[in-house]
Amino acid sequence: MSRRGAPGPYLGLLLALLVALGELPQVRCSEQEPGGAHGSNQGFQVVTFKWDHVQDPFIIALWILVASLAKIAENCSPPPALQCHGARGPSRASHTLDPAWSVTTSERTHGGLVQGQAAIPSASASTAGTWPAAISFPGVAVRVTQAGFHLSHKVTNVVPESALLIVLGLVLGGIVWAANHTASFTLTPTVFFFYLLPPIVLDAGYFMPNRLFFGNLGTILLYAVIGTVWNAATTGLSLYGVFLSGLMGDLDIGLLDFLLFGSLIAAVDPVAVLAVFEEVHVNEVLFIIVFGESLLNDAVTVVLYNVFESFVTLGGDKVTGVDCVKGIVSFFVVSLGGTLVGVMFAFLLSLVTRFTKHVRIIEPGFVFVISYLSYLTSEMLSLSAILAITFCGICCQKYVKANISEQSSTTVRYTMKMLASGAETIIFMFLGISAVNPCIWRWNTAFVLLTLVFISVYRAIGVVLQTWVLNRYRMVQLEAIDQVVMSYGGLRGAVAFALVVLLDEKKVKEKNLFVSTTIIVIYFTVIFQGLTIKPLVQWLKVKRSEHRDPKLNEKLHGRAFDHILSAIEDISGQIGHNYLRDKWSNFDRKFLSKILMRRSAQKSRDRILNVFHELNLKDAISYVAEGERRGSLAFIRSPSTDNVVNVDFNTPRPSTVEASVSYLLRESASAVCLDMQSLEQRRRSIRDSEDMVTHHTLQQYLYKPRQEYKHLYSRHELTPEDDEKQDKEIFHRTMRKRLESFKSAKLGFNQNKKAAKLYKRERAQKRRNSSIPNGKLPMDSPSHNFTIQEKDLELSDPEEAPDYGAEEMSGGIEFLANVTRNETTDSPSGDTGSDVPLTGRSSPREVPPAAEKHSRVPPHAPPTPAPVPPPPPPIAPPAPPTTQSPASDREPGAGPASEAGPASEAGLALEAGPERRRLPGAHARSAAARRVHSRRSFQRPRARRRPALLKLSSLPPSYHAPPHTLEQEETPL
Amino acid sequence: MGSHSSAVARIPDADDIRRETGFSQASLLRLYHRFRSLDRNKKGYLSRADLQQIGALAVNPLGDRIIDSFFPDGSLQVDFPGFVRVLAHFRPINEEDTRTRDPKEPEPLNSRMNKLRFAFQLYDQDRDGKISQQEMLQVLRLMVGVQVTEEQLESIADRTVQEADEDGDGAVSFLEFTKSLEKMNIEQKMSIRILK
């Protein structure tokens, strides 16, 4: 369906464009006429057509729209119908806008660019003004295009997006050419360097996995500097050698021109590399090396380029040794200067964001404006602008993220991604479009082919040589596969193109040859290598070739192994550079953070650090409690969780039902002799669907190992929030468990008591402080609860102590106790929610007794929660998982537990069936409370599993009921 | 390099440890430094708390189980040889080693079997040589997000055990465990490159 639908919008889009463009000439004529008429005869006009007035921004916006639409289509294949509309909409729009289009197409490139050029050197204000415009001009196109390609994941799985975009650019360029016979749109260096590149590089810097980057900085620098110089020199010299042999025929090129060409073609392009590497899953070290190299070598390229260009300008014979030395010096000045500028601006940015507490709304603006200023400033000083903005991003990220508000940081993240991904799309498309211009083509087979051969071969040689040197010093060796991927991943891109276009035809006679060769090289690397690198990687990892669905065991254990591995990695220590890193983090903590971070941010950071590094009971308690109080734990309140939970309500049901059915079938199959074959089939089909559900669940919810989610930078995806959520979840589980075992193992009861009391008091304090609308605090319950806890701890055997069973047990008892005793209701959602997953043990789950609910409906309760999702599988009766009886061994606990019996049923029924309204009070449950229970369910005790183990005698009969009621509740839905 | 060997000499029983674990000198030295830096009050051994202070482990769902595996049989401290011995399970398998190895010697710690055994004992908490459904469930609970309900977990645990269980005792023995993973490239998956 989707596959068939996919080309539809495309064709529609293209057709529309074609039609539109075909009409251009006429439209232009008609446009000019009224324009002429305007001036002469009319007085006042009610409505005027002022195209010129809005021309530039309009076209820009249009391009952005087009590009974005393309992106949409690329990303969502499922509803084809929708796509068609989406794609056709804009195309129609462009159609109607034809007049505008036609007029501008020809003027556009020149006018716009000249304007851009004029604007750039001027101050930041004006740049800021023109910037969006200039970006968006090509942007529209790009959005649309991207939209076109995201069409089918099937396609993009095989072909990298960048390659698709180039091809689309070619097609569009062809259309424009066919309509206009001039190359109207080209990627000009100005637009590229001032508007398209900065967002991409800033994005790369701002989201740079710093630790990884600095951990591999030496390697990255070696590849970026030595590697690039090597590539430039060898390529240039080899080409010159071949030229001397006469293989290329008659060309007007000198040695310096060759070197110039070599230098501009040497650099691996960050845009192209990322676009491809993101889709090929390589290990993180390899990723960061290639990525870092491609970012940093731009500086080298630009310096080399400038040096050789000035040499060419001087003329080959006038270059002296002094000039060469100057060239080398200028390299250091340019790169270090650029870095310094970046760091300075990062400092400034961090400092500024520290004081934006009262102007939150403009915080994101600062991030962009100041980083962009760093780019422009270093460009102004003829330093390396790319390095400046990269390091600005790298250095400021930590402080900015800590300083600005959550919303602002989200805004920054999204805006940055949006700009970067848009710019990237634009670049690739325009690489395609720019190629459709016969004026620039000058073909020389030998030159083109030899360039291709040389850059590939020399890169490979360079990589192997450097790796050989590096491997003697590196902790993590770069293996043969890595080297292959690195040499093969040397994609050239827009930087090379922009540089080659910048060449002055008067000085470099064969500019067009260089341009066309560069284009070919870019196409070859991006399209051919981009296409083949993925299969290559897969082929090299031979083990992966065997394709089959992993079994459950493999999936589960495989993931477990990943976690084990990353844990062992952490234990065995990080990779090198520890000393420097420690020094730096000391310095950072002592000085930088103090200056650059808000006080509140410092504090919270310190707290987490403390908990992490000096695990100390009190800190951990207050951390957990604090997190709960603020409700800042993502999984407690994040709406996404709710969605997930809602979804879950549906998924588990079939699985449980099916599970029971299949059990039945299996059982009966062995017992009764039925038609075995059909039974077998049925069983199999049931099993299959069950399998699917199970696999799906595992796939989706197994925690991801670190390597998979951290560290890697992606231009198109933003996932850190999930990671944080996962981290917090796990962290809290871990902390909770540790506190448990800590108490039971390390401290005697007295301390335990103290700690728990302290905790209780703290919580009570907090509760009192936090807004509780209706509720007295259970003043007597802390001590009471506490005794129970103590017992629980004592009872749970050491092996089990860190497990949920024990936790839940105590939580459950407490819960019961609370149900019976206290009059408090839970404070509304925030606090309620937070109680549950983390400190089930010690946070009283105050559920108002049913009797109370009769008379008093909590204010926050919705009238009737009618069409709610089925309730989460509710909490089973809280019962100790250990074989020891909870009640008989426990004098103080016995009272509440048995007392709790009836009420517990009430409570459970409450939880179980809000919509069933078993009890009058049931409807009183707010949505928030329900959410709580859905969460609570993940740590339900195992009691239901083995009820036989409990000594139920001590419990009231009603205790038995809930499981069954629960079961009933679940199935029909 | 000279400094290395002299530094290695400072490690007690360095040669014995190397023979047992197969670590290179450099790795051993690095691990020794690591061990010393983890040992916060220079006791000469590591306690649970020392390992628990590693921040990344707190966000690793199996972190605490791994920590536990450093302290076999309820001991409260681990010395350097013990520390290295556990880590040696994750040394990449060197093909030359396996070829030249004397078949009479015991299997090296980083063999496939030993890697699997290490993983197995993380599951098998009661040390009865079997992963029961309960044990599987516990691990599953650790590794799965809060969104998944207990029913699902139980059903997954059931199915996982059933899938691997061949003799029908409702638990996974070590043999069954290895069989269920025989297609997996354990040698690669359970090896860390920096631990040479």
mmCIF file of C-alpha atoms in Angstrom, chain A residues 283 285 475-479 482 541 543 546 548 551-576 578 611-615 635 641 644-645 648-649 651-652 655-656 659 662-663 666 687-688 690-691 693-695 697-698 701-704 706 709-710 725-735 737-738 741-742 746 799-800 802-805 837 872-874 934-935 937-942 944-946 967 970, chain B residues 1 26-27 30-31 33-35 37-38 40 46-70 76 83 86-92 95 115-116 118-120 122-127 131 133-166 172 176-177 179-196:
data_model
loop_
_atom_site.group_PDB
_atom_site.id
_atom_site.type_symbol
_atom_site.label_atom_id
_atom_site.label_comp_id
_atom_site.label_asym_id
_atom_site.label_seq_id
_atom_site.Cartn_x
_atom_site.Cartn_y
_atom_site.Cartn_z
ATOM 1 C CA ASN A 283 31.057 1.500 16.784
ATOM 2 C CA VAL A 285 35.049 5.105 18.580
ATOM 3 C CA MET A 475 44.194 1.670 24.273
ATOM 4 C CA VAL A 476 41.433 0.755 21.891
ATOM 5 C CA GLN A 477 43.084 -0.582 18.823
ATOM 6 C CA LEU A 478 41.710 0.326 15.478
ATOM 7 C CA GLU A 479 41.239 -2.915 13.724
ATOM 8 C CA ASP A 482 37.737 -0.006 11.200
ATOM 9 C CA LYS A 541 31.058 -8.326 9.901
ATOM 10 C CA LYS A 543 28.655 -12.935 11.478
ATOM 11 C CA GLU A 546 23.118 -14.913 8.807
ATOM 12 C CA ARG A 548 17.059 -14.850 11.164
ATOM 13 C CA LYS A 551 14.837 -16.387 19.713
ATOM 14 C CA LEU A 552 13.481 -14.977 22.898
ATOM 15 C CA ASN A 553 16.381 -16.296 24.841
ATOM 16 C CA GLU A 554 18.837 -14.770 22.478
ATOM 17 C CA LYS A 555 17.120 -11.470 22.559
ATOM 18 C CA LEU A 556 16.917 -11.302 26.290
ATOM 19 C CA HIS A 557 20.322 -12.671 27.043
ATOM 20 C CA GLY A 558 21.841 -10.705 24.242
ATOM 21 C CA ARG A 559 20.613 -7.534 25.792
ATOM 22 C CA ALA A 560 21.722 -8.705 29.183
ATOM 23 C CA PHE A 561 25.175 -9.318 27.793
ATOM 24 C CA ASP A 562 25.267 -5.803 26.460
ATOM 25 C CA HIS A 563 24.504 -4.466 29.876
ATOM 26 C CA ILE A 564 27.022 -6.760 31.484
ATOM 27 C CA LEU A 565 29.624 -5.640 29.062
ATOM 28 C CA SER A 566 29.072 -1.991 29.646
ATOM 29 C CA ALA A 567 29.130 -2.554 33.379
ATOM 30 C CA ILE A 568 32.426 -4.366 33.132
ATOM 31 C CA GLU A 569 33.748 -1.594 30.979
ATOM 32 C CA ASP A 570 32.838 0.885 33.641
ATOM 33 C CA ILE A 571 34.456 -1.178 36.300
ATOM 34 C CA SER A 572 37.604 -1.790 34.374
ATOM 35 C CA GLY A 573 37.935 1.890 33.807
ATOM 36 C CA GLN A 574 37.593 4.344 31.010
ATOM 37 C CA ILE A 575 39.980 4.626 28.215
ATOM 38 C CA GLY A 576 43.117 6.506 29.055
ATOM 39 C CA ASN A 578 42.284 9.736 33.209
ATOM 40 C CA VAL A 611 24.871 10.419 45.160
ATOM 41 C CA PHE A 612 26.824 8.965 42.372
ATOM 42 C CA HIS A 613 30.230 9.245 43.776
ATOM 43 C CA GLU A 614 29.955 9.066 47.466
ATOM 44 C CA LEU A 615 27.008 6.909 47.863
ATOM 45 C CA PHE A 635 8.701 8.568 34.265
ATOM 46 C CA THR A 641 4.559 7.439 29.703
ATOM 47 C CA VAL A 644 2.680 4.113 26.579
ATOM 48 C CA VAL A 645 0.760 2.867 29.478
ATOM 49 C CA ASP A 648 -0.016 -1.250 27.143
ATOM 50 C CA PHE A 649 -3.456 -1.815 28.335
ATOM 51 C CA THR A 651 -1.219 -5.228 24.349
ATOM 52 C CA PRO A 652 -1.027 -7.257 27.454
ATOM 53 C CA SER A 655 -1.071 -11.901 25.313
ATOM 54 C CA THR A 656 -2.383 -12.968 28.650
ATOM 55 C CA ALA A 659 -1.159 -17.406 26.972
ATOM 56 C CA SER A 662 -2.295 -21.910 24.700
ATOM 57 C CA TYR A 663 -1.595 -23.366 28.046
ATOM 58 C CA ARG A 666 -1.039 -27.613 25.352
ATOM 59 C CA ARG A 687 2.051 -19.314 19.563
ATOM 60 C CA ASP A 688 3.091 -17.218 16.649
ATOM 61 C CA GLU A 690 2.014 -14.668 21.132
ATOM 62 C CA ASP A 691 5.571 -14.686 20.027
ATOM 63 C CA VAL A 693 3.593 -9.776 21.019
ATOM 64 C CA THR A 694 6.332 -10.939 23.286
ATOM 65 C CA HIS A 695 9.066 -10.075 20.892
ATOM 66 C CA THR A 697 7.334 -6.033 23.991
ATOM 67 C CA LEU A 698 10.888 -7.006 24.530
ATOM 68 C CA TYR A 701 10.886 -1.978 26.446
ATOM 69 C CA LEU A 702 14.137 -3.676 27.170
ATOM 70 C CA TYR A 703 16.501 -1.075 28.455
ATOM 71 C CA LYS A 704 18.974 -0.140 25.875
ATOM 72 C CA ARG A 706 24.665 2.424 26.822
ATOM 73 C CA TYR A 709 21.833 5.274 22.997
ATOM 74 C CA LYS A 710 24.487 7.485 24.384
ATOM 75 C CA LYS A 725 14.268 8.708 31.619
ATOM 76 C CA GLN A 726 15.756 5.311 31.396
ATOM 77 C CA ASP A 727 18.698 6.397 33.478
ATOM 78 C CA LYS A 728 16.493 7.808 36.127
ATOM 79 C CA GLU A 729 14.349 4.763 36.227
ATOM 80 C CA ILE A 730 17.247 2.459 36.622
ATOM 81 C CA PHE A 731 19.027 4.778 38.949
ATOM 82 C CA HIS A 732 16.125 4.890 41.276
ATOM 83 C CA ARG A 733 15.630 1.218 41.233
ATOM 84 C CA THR A 734 19.248 0.715 41.984
ATOM 85 C CA MET A 735 19.315 3.260 44.727
ATOM 86 C CA LYS A 737 17.734 -1.628 46.284
ATOM 87 C CA ARG A 738 20.996 -0.446 47.638
ATOM 88 C CA SER A 741 20.531 -3.958 51.354
ATOM 89 C CA PHE A 742 22.600 -1.262 52.894
ATOM 90 C CA LYS A 746 25.624 -2.777 57.008
ATOM 91 C CA GLU A 799 19.376 -12.966 48.568
ATOM 92 C CA GLU A 800 16.045 -11.407 48.063
ATOM 93 C CA PRO A 802 17.556 -6.178 46.898
ATOM 94 C CA ASP A 803 14.683 -7.516 44.990
ATOM 95 C CA TYR A 804 11.355 -5.986 44.470
ATOM 96 C CA GLY A 805 9.576 -8.659 46.279
ATOM 97 C CA PRO A 837 7.732 3.270 41.845
ATOM 98 C CA PRO A 872 -3.724 -1.255 34.397
ATOM 99 C CA PRO A 873 -3.469 -4.665 35.734
ATOM 100 C CA PRO A 874 -3.998 -3.773 39.280
ATOM 101 C CA SER A 934 -0.459 1.585 36.144
ATOM 102 C CA ARG A 935 3.029 2.276 37.233
ATOM 103 C CA SER A 937 2.002 -2.581 38.509
ATOM 104 C CA PHE A 938 5.500 -3.082 37.353
ATOM 105 C CA GLN A 939 6.590 -3.979 40.758
ATOM 106 C CA ARG A 940 3.744 -5.981 41.866
ATOM 107 C CA PRO A 941 4.684 -8.683 44.254
ATOM 108 C CA ARG A 942 5.035 -12.134 43.115
ATOM 109 C CA ARG A 944 -0.029 -14.079 42.978
ATOM 110 C CA ARG A 945 2.315 -16.424 41.400
ATOM 111 C CA ARG A 946 2.692 -18.617 44.332
ATOM 112 C CA GLU A 967 -8.227 -11.822 36.918
ATOM 113 C CA GLU A 970 -8.551 -8.265 33.110
ATOM 114 C CA MET B 1 58.333 0.175 28.269
ATOM 115 C CA ALA B 26 50.068 -3.167 30.085
ATOM 116 C CA SER B 27 46.490 -4.189 30.721
ATOM 117 C CA ARG B 30 46.185 -0.379 33.928
ATOM 118 C CA LEU B 31 43.777 -2.547 35.834
ATOM 119 C CA HIS B 33 45.805 1.485 38.690
ATOM 120 C CA ARG B 34 42.121 1.240 38.268
ATOM 121 C CA PHE B 35 41.876 -1.058 41.224
ATOM 122 C CA SER B 37 41.783 4.296 42.330
ATOM 123 C CA LEU B 38 38.575 2.441 43.080
ATOM 124 C CA ARG B 40 39.097 4.751 48.118
ATOM 125 C CA LEU B 46 37.509 -3.425 47.283
ATOM 126 C CA SER B 47 34.230 -3.481 49.078
ATOM 127 C CA ARG B 48 30.805 -3.372 47.550
ATOM 128 C CA ALA B 49 30.564 0.318 48.282
ATOM 129 C CA ASP B 50 33.715 0.956 46.321
ATOM 130 C CA LEU B 51 32.182 -0.515 43.253
ATOM 131 C CA GLN B 52 28.826 1.028 43.891
ATOM 132 C CA GLN B 53 30.308 4.464 43.732
ATOM 133 C CA ILE B 54 30.854 4.055 40.020
ATOM 134 C CA GLY B 55 28.140 6.273 38.714
ATOM 135 C CA ALA B 56 27.529 4.469 35.495
ATOM 136 C CA LEU B 57 26.732 1.279 37.337
ATOM 137 C CA ALA B 58 23.856 2.939 39.092
ATOM 138 C CA VAL B 59 22.157 3.394 35.780
ATOM 139 C CA ASN B 60 22.963 -0.040 34.545
ATOM 140 C CA PRO B 61 20.032 -2.356 35.127
ATOM 141 C CA LEU B 62 22.332 -5.239 35.880
ATOM 142 C CA GLY B 63 24.938 -3.139 37.635
ATOM 143 C CA ASP B 64 24.334 -4.495 41.076
ATOM 144 C CA ARG B 65 24.323 -8.045 39.892
ATOM 145 C CA ILE B 66 27.652 -7.500 38.276
ATOM 146 C CA ILE B 67 28.943 -6.036 41.484
ATOM 147 C CA ASP B 68 27.686 -9.062 43.314
ATOM 148 C CA SER B 69 29.571 -11.306 40.979
ATOM 149 C CA PHE B 70 32.792 -9.815 42.260
ATOM 150 C CA LEU B 76 32.630 -8.704 51.557
ATOM 151 C CA PHE B 83 39.110 -8.430 40.693
ATOM 152 C CA VAL B 86 36.361 -11.575 37.052
ATOM 153 C CA LEU B 87 37.419 -9.122 34.416
ATOM 154 C CA ALA B 88 39.420 -11.799 32.655
ATOM 155 C CA HIS B 89 36.181 -13.356 31.521
ATOM 156 C CA PHE B 90 35.829 -10.494 29.157
ATOM 157 C CA ARG B 91 39.215 -10.662 27.582
ATOM 158 C CA PRO B 92 38.842 -11.104 23.863
ATOM 159 C CA GLU B 95 42.887 -17.262 18.151
ATOM 160 C CA LYS B 115 31.923 -16.364 29.526
ATOM 161 C CA LEU B 116 28.601 -18.120 29.422
ATOM 162 C CA PHE B 118 29.684 -15.997 34.161
ATOM 163 C CA ALA B 119 26.463 -14.788 32.602
ATOM 164 C CA PHE B 120 24.636 -17.833 33.847
ATOM 165 C CA LEU B 122 24.202 -13.726 37.171
ATOM 166 C CA TYR B 123 20.847 -15.270 36.544
ATOM 167 C CA ASP B 124 21.190 -18.192 38.853
ATOM 168 C CA GLN B 125 21.011 -16.366 42.115
ATOM 169 C CA ASP B 126 20.401 -19.331 44.350
ATOM 170 C CA ARG B 127 23.267 -21.274 42.822
ATOM 171 C CA ILE B 131 17.599 -20.644 36.110
ATOM 172 C CA GLN B 133 11.200 -19.091 36.051
ATOM 173 C CA GLN B 134 11.403 -16.837 39.069
ATOM 174 C CA GLU B 135 15.014 -16.061 38.492
ATOM 175 C CA MET B 136 14.338 -15.299 34.892
ATOM 176 C CA LEU B 137 11.536 -13.036 35.955
ATOM 177 C CA GLN B 138 13.751 -11.147 38.334
ATOM 178 C CA VAL B 139 16.279 -10.422 35.647
ATOM 179 C CA LEU B 140 13.553 -9.479 33.277
ATOM 180 C CA ARG B 141 12.150 -7.073 35.786
ATOM 181 C CA LEU B 142 15.465 -5.396 36.057
ATOM 182 C CA MET B 143 15.862 -5.040 32.384
ATOM 183 C CA VAL B 144 12.486 -3.913 31.261
ATOM 184 C CA GLY B 145 10.984 -0.483 31.513
ATOM 185 C CA VAL B 146 8.252 0.374 33.939
ATOM 186 C CA GLN B 147 5.691 0.401 31.196
ATOM 187 C CA VAL B 148 5.533 -3.329 30.956
ATOM 188 C CA THR B 149 3.046 -4.974 33.205
ATOM 189 C CA GLU B 150 3.737 -7.825 35.474
ATOM 190 C CA GLU B 151 1.544 -10.120 33.413
ATOM 191 C CA GLN B 152 3.604 -9.453 30.387
ATOM 192 C CA LEU B 153 6.773 -9.997 32.275
ATOM 193 C CA GLU B 154 5.568 -13.233 33.653
ATOM 194 C CA SER B 155 4.422 -14.425 30.329
ATOM 195 C CA ILE B 156 7.713 -13.456 28.779
ATOM 196 C CA ALA B 157 9.631 -15.188 31.526
ATOM 197 C CA ASP B 158 7.493 -18.279 31.077
ATOM 198 C CA ARG B 159 8.056 -18.329 27.423
ATOM 199 C CA THR B 160 11.727 -17.702 27.698
ATOM 200 C CA VAL B 161 12.161 -20.548 30.081
ATOM 201 C CA GLN B 162 9.987 -22.824 28.006
ATOM 202 C CA GLU B 163 11.883 -21.985 24.898
ATOM 203 C CA ALA B 164 15.166 -23.028 26.382
ATOM 204 C CA ASP B 165 13.885 -25.776 28.615
ATOM 205 C CA GLU B 166 14.455 -29.100 26.971
ATOM 206 C CA VAL B 172 17.034 -23.694 32.430
ATOM 207 C CA GLU B 176 20.231 -25.671 28.095
ATOM 208 C CA PHE B 177 21.422 -22.146 28.518
ATOM 209 C CA LYS B 179 22.280 -24.532 23.771
ATOM 210 C CA SER B 180 19.781 -21.745 23.536
ATOM 211 C CA LEU B 181 22.613 -19.386 22.765
ATOM 212 C CA GLU B 182 24.663 -21.606 20.555
ATOM 213 C CA LYS B 183 24.031 -19.469 17.517
ATOM 214 C CA MET B 184 25.142 -16.337 19.243
ATOM 215 C CA ASN B 185 28.619 -15.050 18.847
ATOM 216 C CA ILE B 186 29.434 -15.048 22.510
ATOM 217 C CA GLU B 187 33.124 -14.755 21.910
ATOM 218 C CA GLN B 188 32.578 -11.381 20.357
ATOM 219 C CA LYS B 189 29.642 -10.209 22.359
ATOM 220 C CA MET B 190 31.202 -10.837 25.701
ATOM 221 C CA SER B 191 34.600 -9.386 24.991
ATOM 222 C CA ILE B 192 35.953 -5.946 25.639
ATOM 223 C CA ARG B 193 38.612 -4.715 23.357
ATOM 224 C CA ILE B 194 40.528 -2.796 25.942
ATOM 225 C CA LEU B 195 41.016 -5.883 28.047
ATOM 226 C CA LYS B 196 43.767 -7.484 26.108
#
